[in-house]
mmCIF file of C-alpha atoms in Angstrom:
data_model
loop_
_atom_site.group_PDB
_atom_site.id
_atom_site.type_symbol
_atom_site.label_atom_id
_atom_site.label_comp_id
_atom_site.label_asym_id
_atom_site.label_seq_id
_atom_site.Cartn_x
_atom_site.Cartn_y
_atom_site.Cartn_z
ATOM 1 C CA MET A 162 -47.731 -244.023 -11.456
ATOM 2 C CA ALA A 163 -51.011 -242.277 -9.712
ATOM 3 C CA SER A 164 -53.759 -242.685 -11.903
ATOM 4 C CA HIS A 165 -56.059 -239.391 -12.621
ATOM 5 C CA ARG A 166 -58.528 -241.700 -13.276
ATOM 6 C CA LYS A 167 -61.680 -242.571 -10.205
ATOM 7 C CA PRO A 168 -62.294 -245.488 -8.418
ATOM 8 C CA ARG A 169 -64.465 -247.643 -9.899
ATOM 9 C CA THR A 170 -66.172 -248.022 -6.897
ATOM 10 C CA SER A 171 -66.663 -244.143 -6.552
ATOM 11 C CA VAL A 172 -68.735 -243.974 -9.564
ATOM 12 C CA LEU A 173 -70.769 -246.791 -8.611
ATOM 13 C CA THR A 174 -70.745 -245.909 -5.352
ATOM 14 C CA SER A 175 -74.404 -247.210 -5.277
ATOM 15 C CA PRO A 176 -74.660 -249.293 -8.207
ATOM 16 C CA GLY A 177 -77.419 -251.040 -6.550
ATOM 17 C CA GLY A 178 -79.140 -247.699 -6.052
ATOM 18 C CA ARG A 179 -78.912 -246.572 -9.699
ATOM 19 C CA ARG A 180 -80.398 -250.556 -10.155
ATOM 20 C CA THR A 181 -83.117 -249.666 -7.239
ATOM 21 C CA ALA A 182 -84.170 -246.248 -8.926
ATOM 22 C CA ALA A 183 -83.958 -247.895 -12.558
ATOM 23 C CA GLY A 184 -86.660 -250.911 -10.613
ATOM 24 C CA LEU A 185 -88.984 -247.970 -9.400
ATOM 25 C CA THR A 186 -89.015 -246.185 -12.814
ATOM 26 C CA SER A 187 -90.273 -249.619 -14.204
ATOM 27 C CA ALA A 188 -92.313 -250.651 -12.029
ATOM 28 C CA ALA A 189 -94.201 -246.545 -11.833
ATOM 29 C CA LEU A 190 -94.107 -247.074 -15.894
ATOM 30 C CA ALA A 191 -96.168 -250.862 -15.089
ATOM 31 C CA SER A 192 -98.367 -249.311 -12.625
ATOM 32 C CA VAL A 193 -100.047 -246.388 -14.377
ATOM 33 C CA THR A 194 -100.045 -248.957 -17.524
ATOM 34 C CA LEU A 195 -102.259 -251.075 -15.253
ATOM 35 C CA LEU A 196 -104.177 -248.151 -13.523
ATOM 36 C CA SER A 197 -104.649 -247.286 -17.624
ATOM 37 C CA GLN A 198 -105.599 -250.247 -18.405
ATOM 38 C CA SER A 199 -107.780 -251.059 -15.757
ATOM 39 C CA ALA A 200 -109.346 -247.804 -15.966
ATOM 40 C CA ASP A 201 -110.384 -248.348 -19.902
ATOM 41 C CA ALA A 202 -111.575 -251.840 -18.520
ATOM 42 C CA ALA A 203 -114.132 -250.272 -16.148
ATOM 43 C CA PRO A 204 -117.701 -251.307 -16.893
ATOM 44 C CA ARG A 205 -119.819 -248.164 -18.694
ATOM 45 C CA ALA A 206 -123.003 -247.792 -17.706
ATOM 46 C CA PRO A 207 -124.233 -249.644 -20.244
ATOM 47 C CA ARG A 208 -127.192 -247.548 -22.910
ATOM 48 C CA PRO A 209 -130.431 -247.808 -22.779
ATOM 49 C CA THR A 210 -132.475 -249.254 -24.923
ATOM 50 C CA ILE A 211 -135.320 -247.719 -26.928
ATOM 51 C CA GLU A 212 -138.032 -250.206 -24.277
ATOM 52 C CA GLU A 213 -136.176 -247.996 -21.555
ATOM 53 C CA VAL A 214 -136.075 -245.072 -23.262
ATOM 54 C CA LYS A 215 -139.804 -245.098 -24.197
ATOM 55 C CA GLN A 216 -140.821 -246.626 -20.123
ATOM 56 C CA GLN A 217 -138.611 -243.076 -19.170
ATOM 57 C CA VAL A 218 -140.145 -241.466 -21.327
ATOM 58 C CA ASP A 219 -143.469 -242.227 -20.923
ATOM 59 C CA GLY A 220 -143.112 -242.256 -17.004
ATOM 60 C CA LEU A 221 -142.217 -238.260 -17.052
ATOM 61 C CA TYR A 222 -144.395 -237.390 -18.979
ATOM 62 C CA ARG A 223 -146.888 -238.611 -16.520
ATOM 63 C CA GLN A 224 -145.102 -237.222 -14.075
ATOM 64 C CA ALA A 225 -145.665 -233.813 -16.171
ATOM 65 C CA GLU A 226 -149.293 -234.936 -15.653
ATOM 66 C CA VAL A 227 -149.597 -235.085 -12.313
ATOM 67 C CA ALA A 228 -147.556 -231.678 -11.898
ATOM 68 C CA THR A 229 -149.653 -229.824 -14.608
ATOM 69 C CA GLN A 230 -153.100 -231.241 -11.855
ATOM 70 C CA LYS A 231 -151.498 -229.370 -8.934
ATOM 71 C CA TYR A 232 -150.821 -226.574 -11.031
ATOM 72 C CA ASN A 233 -154.229 -226.108 -12.205
ATOM 73 C CA ALA A 234 -155.291 -226.870 -8.513
ATOM 74 C CA ALA A 235 -153.254 -224.674 -7.224
ATOM 75 C CA LYS A 236 -154.287 -221.669 -10.256
ATOM 76 C CA GLU A 237 -158.081 -222.095 -9.475
ATOM 77 C CA ARG A 238 -156.829 -221.231 -5.169
ATOM 78 C CA ALA A 239 -154.610 -218.142 -6.017
ATOM 79 C CA ASP A 240 -157.936 -217.385 -8.659
ATOM 80 C CA HIS A 241 -160.884 -216.824 -6.246
ATOM 81 C CA GLN A 242 -158.560 -216.070 -3.643
ATOM 82 C CA ARG A 243 -157.262 -212.833 -6.157
ATOM 83 C CA THR A 244 -161.051 -211.943 -6.187
ATOM 84 C CA THR A 245 -161.779 -212.577 -2.584
ATOM 85 C CA VAL A 246 -159.239 -209.778 -1.786
ATOM 86 C CA ASP A 247 -160.122 -207.942 -4.501
ATOM 87 C CA GLY A 248 -163.500 -207.509 -3.074
ATOM 88 C CA LEU A 249 -163.306 -207.390 0.044
ATOM 89 C CA LEU A 250 -160.085 -204.081 -0.455
ATOM 90 C CA ASP A 251 -163.559 -202.290 -2.339
ATOM 91 C CA ALA A 252 -165.710 -203.179 0.187
ATOM 92 C CA ALA A 253 -162.705 -201.653 2.359
ATOM 93 C CA ALA A 254 -162.188 -198.078 0.214
ATOM 94 C CA LYS A 255 -166.212 -198.875 0.198
ATOM 95 C CA ARG A 256 -166.343 -198.441 3.947
ATOM 96 C CA ALA A 257 -163.253 -196.571 4.314
ATOM 97 C CA GLN A 258 -165.374 -193.884 2.235
ATOM 98 C CA LYS A 259 -168.543 -193.901 4.071
ATOM 99 C CA MET A 260 -166.373 -192.935 7.295
ATOM 100 C CA ASN A 261 -164.755 -190.293 5.761
ATOM 101 C CA ASP A 262 -169.135 -188.884 5.190
ATOM 102 C CA THR A 263 -170.089 -189.650 8.936
ATOM 103 C CA ARG A 264 -166.752 -188.021 9.687
ATOM 104 C CA ARG A 265 -167.749 -185.016 7.671
ATOM 105 C CA GLU A 266 -171.028 -184.927 9.482
ATOM 106 C CA LEU A 267 -169.753 -184.947 13.151
ATOM 107 C CA GLY A 268 -168.107 -182.740 12.284
ATOM 108 C CA THR A 269 -170.667 -180.253 10.705
ATOM 109 C CA PHE A 270 -172.396 -180.739 14.257
ATOM 110 C CA ALA A 271 -169.793 -180.340 16.324
ATOM 111 C CA SER A 272 -169.303 -176.702 14.207
ATOM 112 C CA ALA A 273 -172.580 -176.272 14.954
ATOM 113 C CA GLN A 274 -171.966 -176.529 19.223
ATOM 114 C CA TYR A 275 -169.191 -174.519 19.048
ATOM 115 C CA ARG A 276 -171.231 -171.465 17.269
ATOM 116 C CA THR A 277 -174.337 -172.013 20.052
ATOM 117 C CA GLY A 278 -173.026 -173.788 22.905
ATOM 118 C CA GLY A 279 -172.065 -170.985 25.102
ATOM 119 C CA MET A 280 -176.330 -169.509 24.847
ATOM 120 C CA ASN A 281 -177.865 -170.574 27.951
ATOM 121 C CA PRO A 282 -182.083 -170.792 26.165
ATOM 122 C CA THR A 283 -183.263 -167.514 27.736
ATOM 123 C CA ALA A 284 -180.699 -164.914 26.265
ATOM 124 C CA GLN A 285 -181.254 -167.223 23.136
ATOM 125 C CA LEU A 286 -185.577 -166.660 24.077
ATOM 126 C CA MET A 287 -184.980 -162.671 25.277
ATOM 127 C CA LEU A 288 -183.289 -162.320 21.177
ATOM 128 C CA ALA A 289 -185.419 -164.186 19.406
ATOM 129 C CA LYS A 290 -187.616 -161.557 17.341
ATOM 130 C CA ASP A 291 -190.596 -163.440 18.656
ATOM 131 C CA PRO A 292 -190.740 -166.570 20.888
ATOM 132 C CA GLN A 293 -191.714 -168.877 17.752
ATOM 133 C CA GLN A 294 -188.785 -168.774 16.819
ATOM 134 C CA PHE A 295 -186.710 -169.800 19.619
ATOM 135 C CA PHE A 296 -189.474 -173.010 19.755
ATOM 136 C CA ASP A 297 -188.747 -174.101 16.623
ATOM 137 C CA ARG A 298 -185.082 -173.223 17.242
ATOM 138 C CA SER A 299 -185.197 -175.719 19.977
ATOM 139 C CA HIS A 300 -187.125 -178.206 18.109
ATOM 140 C CA LEU A 301 -184.384 -178.467 15.311
ATOM 141 C CA MET A 302 -181.452 -178.587 18.191
ATOM 142 C CA GLU A 303 -183.892 -181.754 18.832
ATOM 143 C CA ARG A 304 -183.546 -183.272 15.900
ATOM 144 C CA LEU A 305 -179.780 -182.601 15.628
ATOM 145 C CA THR A 306 -178.984 -184.010 18.455
ATOM 146 C CA SER A 307 -181.111 -187.078 17.735
ATOM 147 C CA ARG A 308 -179.030 -187.197 14.264
ATOM 148 C CA GLN A 309 -175.848 -187.097 15.999
ATOM 149 C CA GLN A 310 -176.028 -189.639 18.588
ATOM 150 C CA GLN A 311 -177.036 -192.097 15.390
ATOM 151 C CA ALA A 312 -174.184 -190.505 13.122
ATOM 152 C CA VAL A 313 -171.512 -191.691 15.808
ATOM 153 C CA SER A 314 -173.232 -195.027 16.077
ATOM 154 C CA ASP A 315 -172.596 -195.235 12.125
ATOM 155 C CA TYR A 316 -169.219 -194.406 12.411
ATOM 156 C CA GLN A 317 -167.982 -196.874 15.371
ATOM 157 C CA GLU A 318 -170.453 -199.780 12.987
ATOM 158 C CA GLN A 319 -168.654 -198.806 10.713
ATOM 159 C CA ALA A 320 -164.694 -198.343 12.103
ATOM 160 C CA ALA A 321 -165.282 -202.565 13.271
ATOM 161 C CA ALA A 322 -166.732 -203.473 10.446
ATOM 162 C CA ALA A 323 -163.791 -201.343 8.506
ATOM 163 C CA ALA A 324 -161.523 -203.293 11.502
ATOM 164 C CA ARG A 325 -163.400 -206.577 10.244
ATOM 165 C CA GLN A 326 -162.701 -206.889 6.872
ATOM 166 C CA ARG A 327 -159.086 -205.554 7.128
ATOM 167 C CA ALA A 328 -158.575 -208.797 9.191
ATOM 168 C CA GLU A 329 -160.419 -210.510 6.514
ATOM 169 C CA ALA A 330 -157.818 -208.833 3.644
ATOM 170 C CA GLY A 331 -154.529 -209.888 5.492
ATOM 171 C CA ARG A 332 -156.115 -213.729 5.994
ATOM 172 C CA SER A 333 -156.689 -213.710 2.149
ATOM 173 C CA LEU A 334 -154.188 -212.202 1.449
ATOM 174 C CA GLU A 335 -151.695 -215.087 3.715
ATOM 175 C CA ARG A 336 -153.842 -217.751 1.053
ATOM 176 C CA LEU A 337 -153.428 -215.890 -1.764
ATOM 177 C CA GLN A 338 -149.594 -216.236 -1.536
ATOM 178 C CA THR A 339 -149.474 -219.296 -0.310
ATOM 179 C CA SER A 340 -151.715 -220.815 -3.244
ATOM 180 C CA GLN A 341 -148.850 -218.380 -5.868
ATOM 181 C CA ALA A 342 -146.478 -219.906 -3.880
ATOM 182 C CA SER A 343 -147.430 -223.920 -5.381
ATOM 183 C CA LEU A 344 -148.177 -222.153 -8.063
ATOM 184 C CA LYS A 345 -144.887 -221.557 -8.761
ATOM 185 C CA ALA A 346 -143.480 -225.065 -7.306
ATOM 186 C CA SER A 347 -146.387 -226.891 -9.635
ATOM 187 C CA LYS A 348 -144.999 -224.668 -12.205
ATOM 188 C CA GLN A 349 -141.282 -225.847 -11.485
ATOM 189 C CA SER A 350 -141.957 -229.668 -11.246
ATOM 190 C CA VAL A 351 -143.823 -229.572 -14.563
ATOM 191 C CA GLN A 352 -140.825 -227.860 -16.504
ATOM 192 C CA GLN A 353 -138.686 -229.764 -14.886
ATOM 193 C CA LYS A 354 -140.459 -233.664 -16.032
ATOM 194 C CA LEU A 355 -140.606 -232.422 -19.472
ATOM 195 C CA ALA A 356 -137.341 -230.770 -19.775
ATOM 196 C CA GLU A 357 -135.549 -234.443 -18.227
ATOM 197 C CA ALA A 358 -138.812 -235.762 -21.661
ATOM 198 C CA ARG A 359 -137.282 -233.909 -23.828
ATOM 199 C CA GLN A 360 -133.208 -234.605 -23.626
ATOM 200 C CA LEU A 361 -133.760 -238.179 -23.692
ATOM 201 C CA LEU A 362 -135.450 -237.819 -26.817
ATOM 202 C CA SER A 363 -132.765 -235.577 -28.001
ATOM 203 C CA ARG A 364 -129.962 -238.534 -27.398
ATOM 204 C CA LEU A 365 -131.595 -240.937 -29.645
ATOM 205 C CA THR A 366 -130.048 -241.342 -33.116
ATOM 206 C CA VAL A 367 -132.358 -241.352 -36.111
ATOM 207 C CA GLN A 368 -132.899 -245.036 -36.550
ATOM 208 C CA GLU A 369 -133.672 -245.460 -32.020
ATOM 209 C CA LYS A 370 -136.205 -242.126 -33.046
ATOM 210 C CA ALA A 371 -137.973 -244.909 -35.818
ATOM 211 C CA ARG A 372 -137.849 -247.560 -33.911
ATOM 212 C CA LEU A 373 -139.081 -245.949 -30.831
ATOM 213 C CA ALA A 374 -142.122 -244.535 -33.123
ATOM 214 C CA GLU A 375 -142.447 -248.410 -34.193
ATOM 215 C CA LEU A 376 -143.112 -249.464 -30.826
ATOM 216 C CA GLU A 377 -145.405 -246.634 -30.112
ATOM 217 C CA ARG A 378 -147.533 -247.557 -33.356
ATOM 218 C CA LYS A 379 -147.160 -251.299 -31.826
ATOM 219 C CA LYS A 380 -149.022 -250.146 -29.210
ATOM 220 C CA GLU A 381 -151.615 -247.842 -30.081
ATOM 221 C CA ALA A 382 -152.442 -250.832 -32.672
ATOM 222 C CA ALA A 383 -153.407 -253.367 -29.829
ATOM 223 C CA ALA A 384 -155.284 -250.862 -28.006
ATOM 224 C CA LYS A 385 -157.042 -250.459 -31.201
ATOM 225 C CA ARG A 386 -157.876 -254.071 -31.421
ATOM 226 C CA LYS A 387 -158.917 -253.422 -27.876
ATOM 227 C CA ALA A 388 -161.295 -251.273 -28.592
ATOM 228 C CA GLU A 389 -162.618 -253.282 -31.463
ATOM 229 C CA GLU A 390 -163.146 -255.733 -29.864
ATOM 230 C CA GLU A 391 -164.968 -254.724 -26.996
ATOM 231 C CA ALA A 392 -166.946 -252.708 -29.735
ATOM 232 C CA ARG A 393 -168.122 -256.050 -31.309
ATOM 233 C CA ARG A 394 -168.632 -257.368 -27.601
ATOM 234 C CA GLN A 395 -171.184 -254.443 -27.029
ATOM 235 C CA GLN A 396 -172.958 -254.473 -30.110
ATOM 236 C CA GLU A 397 -173.073 -258.213 -29.373
ATOM 237 C CA ARG A 398 -175.049 -257.793 -25.967
ATOM 238 C CA GLU A 399 -177.517 -254.967 -27.909
ATOM 239 C CA ARG A 400 -178.429 -257.929 -29.971
ATOM 240 C CA GLN A 401 -179.475 -260.190 -27.352
ATOM 241 C CA GLN A 402 -181.058 -257.534 -25.795
ATOM 242 C CA GLN A 403 -183.804 -256.593 -28.419
ATOM 243 C CA HIS A 404 -183.951 -260.268 -28.948
ATOM 244 C CA ASP A 405 -184.691 -260.913 -25.440
ATOM 245 C CA GLY A 406 -187.615 -257.794 -25.740
ATOM 246 C CA GLY A 407 -185.972 -255.280 -24.648
ATOM 247 C CA THR A 408 -183.155 -253.354 -22.269
ATOM 248 C CA ALA A 409 -181.442 -255.819 -19.815
ATOM 249 C CA GLY A 410 -180.215 -254.129 -16.320
ATOM 250 C CA GLY A 411 -182.260 -251.326 -15.863
ATOM 251 C CA ASP A 412 -181.198 -249.142 -18.541
ATOM 252 C CA THR A 413 -183.776 -247.446 -19.567
ATOM 253 C CA GLY A 414 -182.525 -246.320 -23.135
ATOM 254 C CA GLY A 415 -179.935 -244.934 -24.489
ATOM 255 C CA SER A 416 -176.892 -245.243 -25.719
ATOM 256 C CA THR A 417 -173.886 -247.471 -25.326
ATOM 257 C CA GLY A 418 -170.838 -247.713 -25.605
ATOM 258 C CA GLY A 419 -171.398 -249.080 -29.192
ATOM 259 C CA GLY A 420 -171.742 -245.937 -30.129
ATOM 260 C CA GLY A 421 -176.211 -244.976 -29.668
ATOM 261 C CA THR A 422 -177.553 -241.890 -28.920
ATOM 262 C CA THR A 423 -179.014 -241.210 -25.079
ATOM 263 C CA GLY A 424 -182.336 -239.954 -24.842
ATOM 264 C CA GLY A 425 -183.622 -236.962 -23.336
ATOM 265 C CA THR A 426 -181.755 -233.938 -21.814
ATOM 266 C CA GLN A 427 -178.404 -235.869 -21.358
ATOM 267 C CA SER A 428 -178.271 -236.772 -24.758
ATOM 268 C CA THR A 429 -178.447 -233.140 -26.292
ATOM 269 C CA LYS A 430 -175.362 -232.190 -23.543
ATOM 270 C CA ALA A 431 -173.230 -234.925 -24.314
ATOM 271 C CA GLU A 432 -174.172 -234.740 -28.187
ATOM 272 C CA LYS A 433 -173.547 -230.603 -27.890
ATOM 273 C CA ALA A 434 -169.616 -232.165 -25.182
ATOM 274 C CA LEU A 435 -168.419 -234.277 -28.178
ATOM 275 C CA ALA A 436 -169.606 -231.467 -30.991
ATOM 276 C CA PHE A 437 -167.180 -229.504 -29.584
ATOM 277 C CA ALA A 438 -164.750 -231.795 -28.867
ATOM 278 C CA ARG A 439 -164.437 -233.021 -32.113
ATOM 279 C CA ALA A 440 -163.765 -228.954 -33.626
ATOM 280 C CA GLN A 441 -160.700 -229.402 -30.562
ATOM 281 C CA ILE A 442 -159.623 -232.105 -32.697
ATOM 282 C CA GLY A 443 -155.694 -230.972 -34.392
ATOM 283 C CA LYS A 444 -154.868 -228.062 -31.752
ATOM 284 C CA PRO A 445 -152.178 -228.806 -29.751
ATOM 285 C CA TYR A 446 -151.620 -230.044 -26.060
ATOM 286 C CA VAL A 447 -150.609 -226.778 -22.927
ATOM 287 C CA TRP A 448 -150.309 -227.772 -20.179
ATOM 288 C CA GLY A 449 -152.228 -225.546 -17.913
ATOM 289 C CA ALA A 450 -154.296 -224.303 -20.914
ATOM 290 C CA THR A 451 -157.938 -224.155 -21.445
ATOM 291 C CA GLY A 452 -158.256 -223.155 -25.092
ATOM 292 C CA PRO A 453 -159.563 -222.209 -27.226
ATOM 293 C CA SER A 454 -156.350 -222.466 -28.373
ATOM 294 C CA SER A 455 -154.325 -225.429 -26.732
ATOM 295 C CA TYR A 456 -155.814 -227.541 -24.148
ATOM 296 C CA ASP A 457 -154.758 -230.120 -21.889
ATOM 297 C CA CYS A 458 -156.578 -233.286 -20.283
ATOM 298 C CA SER A 459 -158.990 -232.016 -18.656
ATOM 299 C CA GLY A 460 -158.979 -228.547 -19.895
ATOM 300 C CA LEU A 461 -160.288 -230.437 -23.124
ATOM 301 C CA THR A 462 -163.315 -232.332 -21.100
ATOM 302 C CA GLN A 463 -164.417 -228.936 -19.003
ATOM 303 C CA ALA A 464 -164.570 -226.719 -21.725
ATOM 304 C CA ALA A 465 -166.045 -228.885 -23.581
ATOM 305 C CA TRP A 466 -168.906 -229.832 -20.986
ATOM 306 C CA LYS A 467 -169.065 -225.914 -20.542
ATOM 307 C CA ALA A 468 -170.459 -225.007 -24.159
ATOM 308 C CA ALA A 469 -173.254 -227.430 -23.485
ATOM 309 C CA GLY A 470 -174.199 -225.804 -20.296
ATOM 310 C CA VAL A 471 -172.628 -228.330 -17.669
ATOM 311 C CA ASP A 472 -169.783 -226.731 -15.157
ATOM 312 C CA LEU A 473 -166.803 -228.977 -13.941
ATOM 313 C CA PRO A 474 -164.711 -228.580 -11.938
ATOM 314 C CA ARG A 475 -160.554 -228.083 -13.302
ATOM 315 C CA THR A 476 -158.528 -230.652 -12.303
ATOM 316 C CA THR A 477 -159.620 -234.832 -12.804
ATOM 317 C CA TRP A 478 -159.529 -234.714 -8.829
ATOM 318 C CA ASP A 479 -162.784 -232.757 -8.978
ATOM 319 C CA GLN A 480 -163.756 -233.655 -12.456
ATOM 320 C CA VAL A 481 -163.823 -237.846 -11.092
ATOM 321 C CA LYS A 482 -165.995 -236.678 -9.056
ATOM 322 C CA VAL A 483 -168.999 -234.963 -10.539
ATOM 323 C CA GLY A 484 -171.668 -236.843 -11.944
ATOM 324 C CA GLN A 485 -172.154 -240.602 -11.639
ATOM 325 C CA ARG A 486 -170.087 -243.469 -11.776
ATOM 326 C CA VAL A 487 -170.016 -245.760 -14.477
ATOM 327 C CA ALA A 488 -168.886 -249.145 -15.740
ATOM 328 C CA THR A 489 -166.363 -248.996 -18.721
ATOM 329 C CA SER A 490 -168.882 -252.038 -20.178
ATOM 330 C CA ASN A 491 -172.118 -249.503 -20.315
ATOM 331 C CA LEU A 492 -170.017 -246.625 -21.437
ATOM 332 C CA HIS A 493 -172.518 -243.944 -23.056
ATOM 333 C CA PRO A 494 -171.040 -241.012 -25.653
ATOM 334 C CA GLY A 495 -169.714 -237.756 -23.580
ATOM 335 C CA ASP A 496 -168.910 -239.960 -20.424
ATOM 336 C CA LEU A 497 -165.281 -238.657 -18.678
ATOM 337 C CA VAL A 498 -162.785 -241.674 -18.384
ATOM 338 C CA PHE A 499 -160.517 -241.624 -16.044
ATOM 339 C CA PHE A 500 -156.590 -243.228 -16.201
ATOM 340 C CA PHE A 501 -154.065 -244.432 -14.192
ATOM 341 C CA ASP A 502 -154.217 -244.917 -10.178
ATOM 342 C CA ASP A 503 -153.182 -241.466 -9.701
ATOM 343 C CA ILE A 504 -156.534 -240.302 -11.658
ATOM 344 C CA SER A 505 -154.245 -237.741 -13.587
ATOM 345 C CA HIS A 506 -155.656 -237.795 -17.200
ATOM 346 C CA VAL A 507 -159.263 -237.802 -18.163
ATOM 347 C CA GLY A 508 -160.556 -238.542 -21.918
ATOM 348 C CA MET A 509 -164.121 -237.971 -23.518
ATOM 349 C CA TYR A 510 -165.504 -241.258 -24.699
ATOM 350 C CA ILE A 511 -167.332 -241.480 -28.006
ATOM 351 C CA GLY A 512 -167.695 -245.233 -28.440
ATOM 352 C CA GLY A 513 -166.450 -247.865 -30.188
ATOM 353 C CA GLY A 514 -163.740 -248.212 -27.357
ATOM 354 C CA LYS A 515 -163.110 -244.469 -28.432
ATOM 355 C CA MET A 516 -161.773 -241.104 -26.843
ATOM 356 C CA ILE A 517 -161.300 -237.704 -28.040
ATOM 357 C CA HIS A 518 -158.445 -236.452 -25.668
ATOM 358 C CA ALA A 519 -155.489 -233.870 -24.863
ATOM 359 C CA PRO A 520 -152.457 -236.662 -24.613
ATOM 360 C CA HIS A 521 -149.450 -235.098 -23.478
ATOM 361 C CA PRO A 522 -146.911 -232.200 -24.596
ATOM 362 C CA GLY A 523 -145.904 -232.500 -28.110
ATOM 363 C CA ALA A 524 -149.203 -234.124 -29.126
ATOM 364 C CA ASP A 525 -152.643 -232.325 -30.532
ATOM 365 C CA VAL A 526 -156.003 -233.387 -29.243
ATOM 366 C CA ARG A 527 -157.160 -236.557 -31.321
ATOM 367 C CA GLU A 528 -159.099 -239.740 -31.217
ATOM 368 C CA GLU A 529 -157.655 -242.919 -28.956
ATOM 369 C CA SER A 530 -158.747 -246.296 -27.493
ATOM 370 C CA ILE A 531 -159.663 -245.718 -24.206
ATOM 371 C CA TYR A 532 -157.451 -248.951 -23.116
ATOM 372 C CA TYR A 533 -154.216 -247.096 -23.870
ATOM 373 C CA MET A 534 -153.681 -246.257 -21.183
ATOM 374 C CA PRO A 535 -154.625 -248.334 -17.814
ATOM 375 C CA ILE A 536 -158.443 -247.192 -16.640
ATOM 376 C CA TYR A 537 -159.552 -246.013 -13.547
ATOM 377 C CA GLY A 538 -163.201 -245.618 -13.457
ATOM 378 C CA SER A 539 -165.592 -243.468 -15.362
ATOM 379 C CA VAL A 540 -168.408 -240.976 -14.493
ATOM 380 C CA ARG A 541 -171.599 -239.242 -16.178
ATOM 381 C CA PRO A 542 -171.644 -235.807 -16.297
ATOM 382 C CA GLY A 543 -174.713 -233.504 -16.390
#
């Protein structure tokens, strides 16, 4: 009797194939598991230490200060070029008015010549009421001819001068546009660096922020100790000088790093500058600001010395070139101390190894040790 069941071999026609499929499925699952484990085991970027975060933030602040000085320089150039352009445009307007006046005068001469040009001198003499009237008219015409020639000459000179002014105004406008482009780029750079610094700080936990603040206090304390040591050494040098019977080293009177007072006009100016700087303590640092409610570092020193009647350039890079260069060991109150190899920061020395400065965004104008940052050099304005 024939069986109605299908042969087992037909059901398992490819038993090996089924096992193979099952094996592939198992292998795939194993691969996925291994890949998952590998992904989980892949090394993640380690979280930066607080010291590294501080170093990055300090670096960004410094880069922002460099960009700020570039911004200040570009703004100064733009302001100067804008003043030049405005002056040239104003002069061109006045020149155009003079040209219009001369043109009207030439038109008057032309009209008069048209009215009288068709009559010869004989006819004018015949029609004149008396010979004297004719001679008066002839004399007037001679004078008009001379004035006409002068008017033409004046018009030509004014036209040439106007062309020169237009060309100079065009060049000045190009320079203004270049300065404005540089101003925009520097502004964007400052904003970018400060945004990066804020982002780094925003990622810190409360505990990490506390540790960062502690690191900052330690750095400030170390700088303060160094300032105090330098002040003691300076006082010792002064006592030695007095013991030896006068000022050593050709230093003709005046204050030293110990915070005494200088003599004469320089002392008065320095005192005025210092008084102004002290009055700004507590006001916020704002990049590009020159007061009166906020300052950046070079804006503060510029404003302080301006209060003493001394005009300083706008940027640290230019301020360092003004006045007399002095050694750190011979600083007087009022001297400007510059920092970093790129001369991107400046403060005003007040004696005792300390200065008044506008530190960085997020901080207020304050007193601080000059040893908080690497010193580049110092100058004495005035």
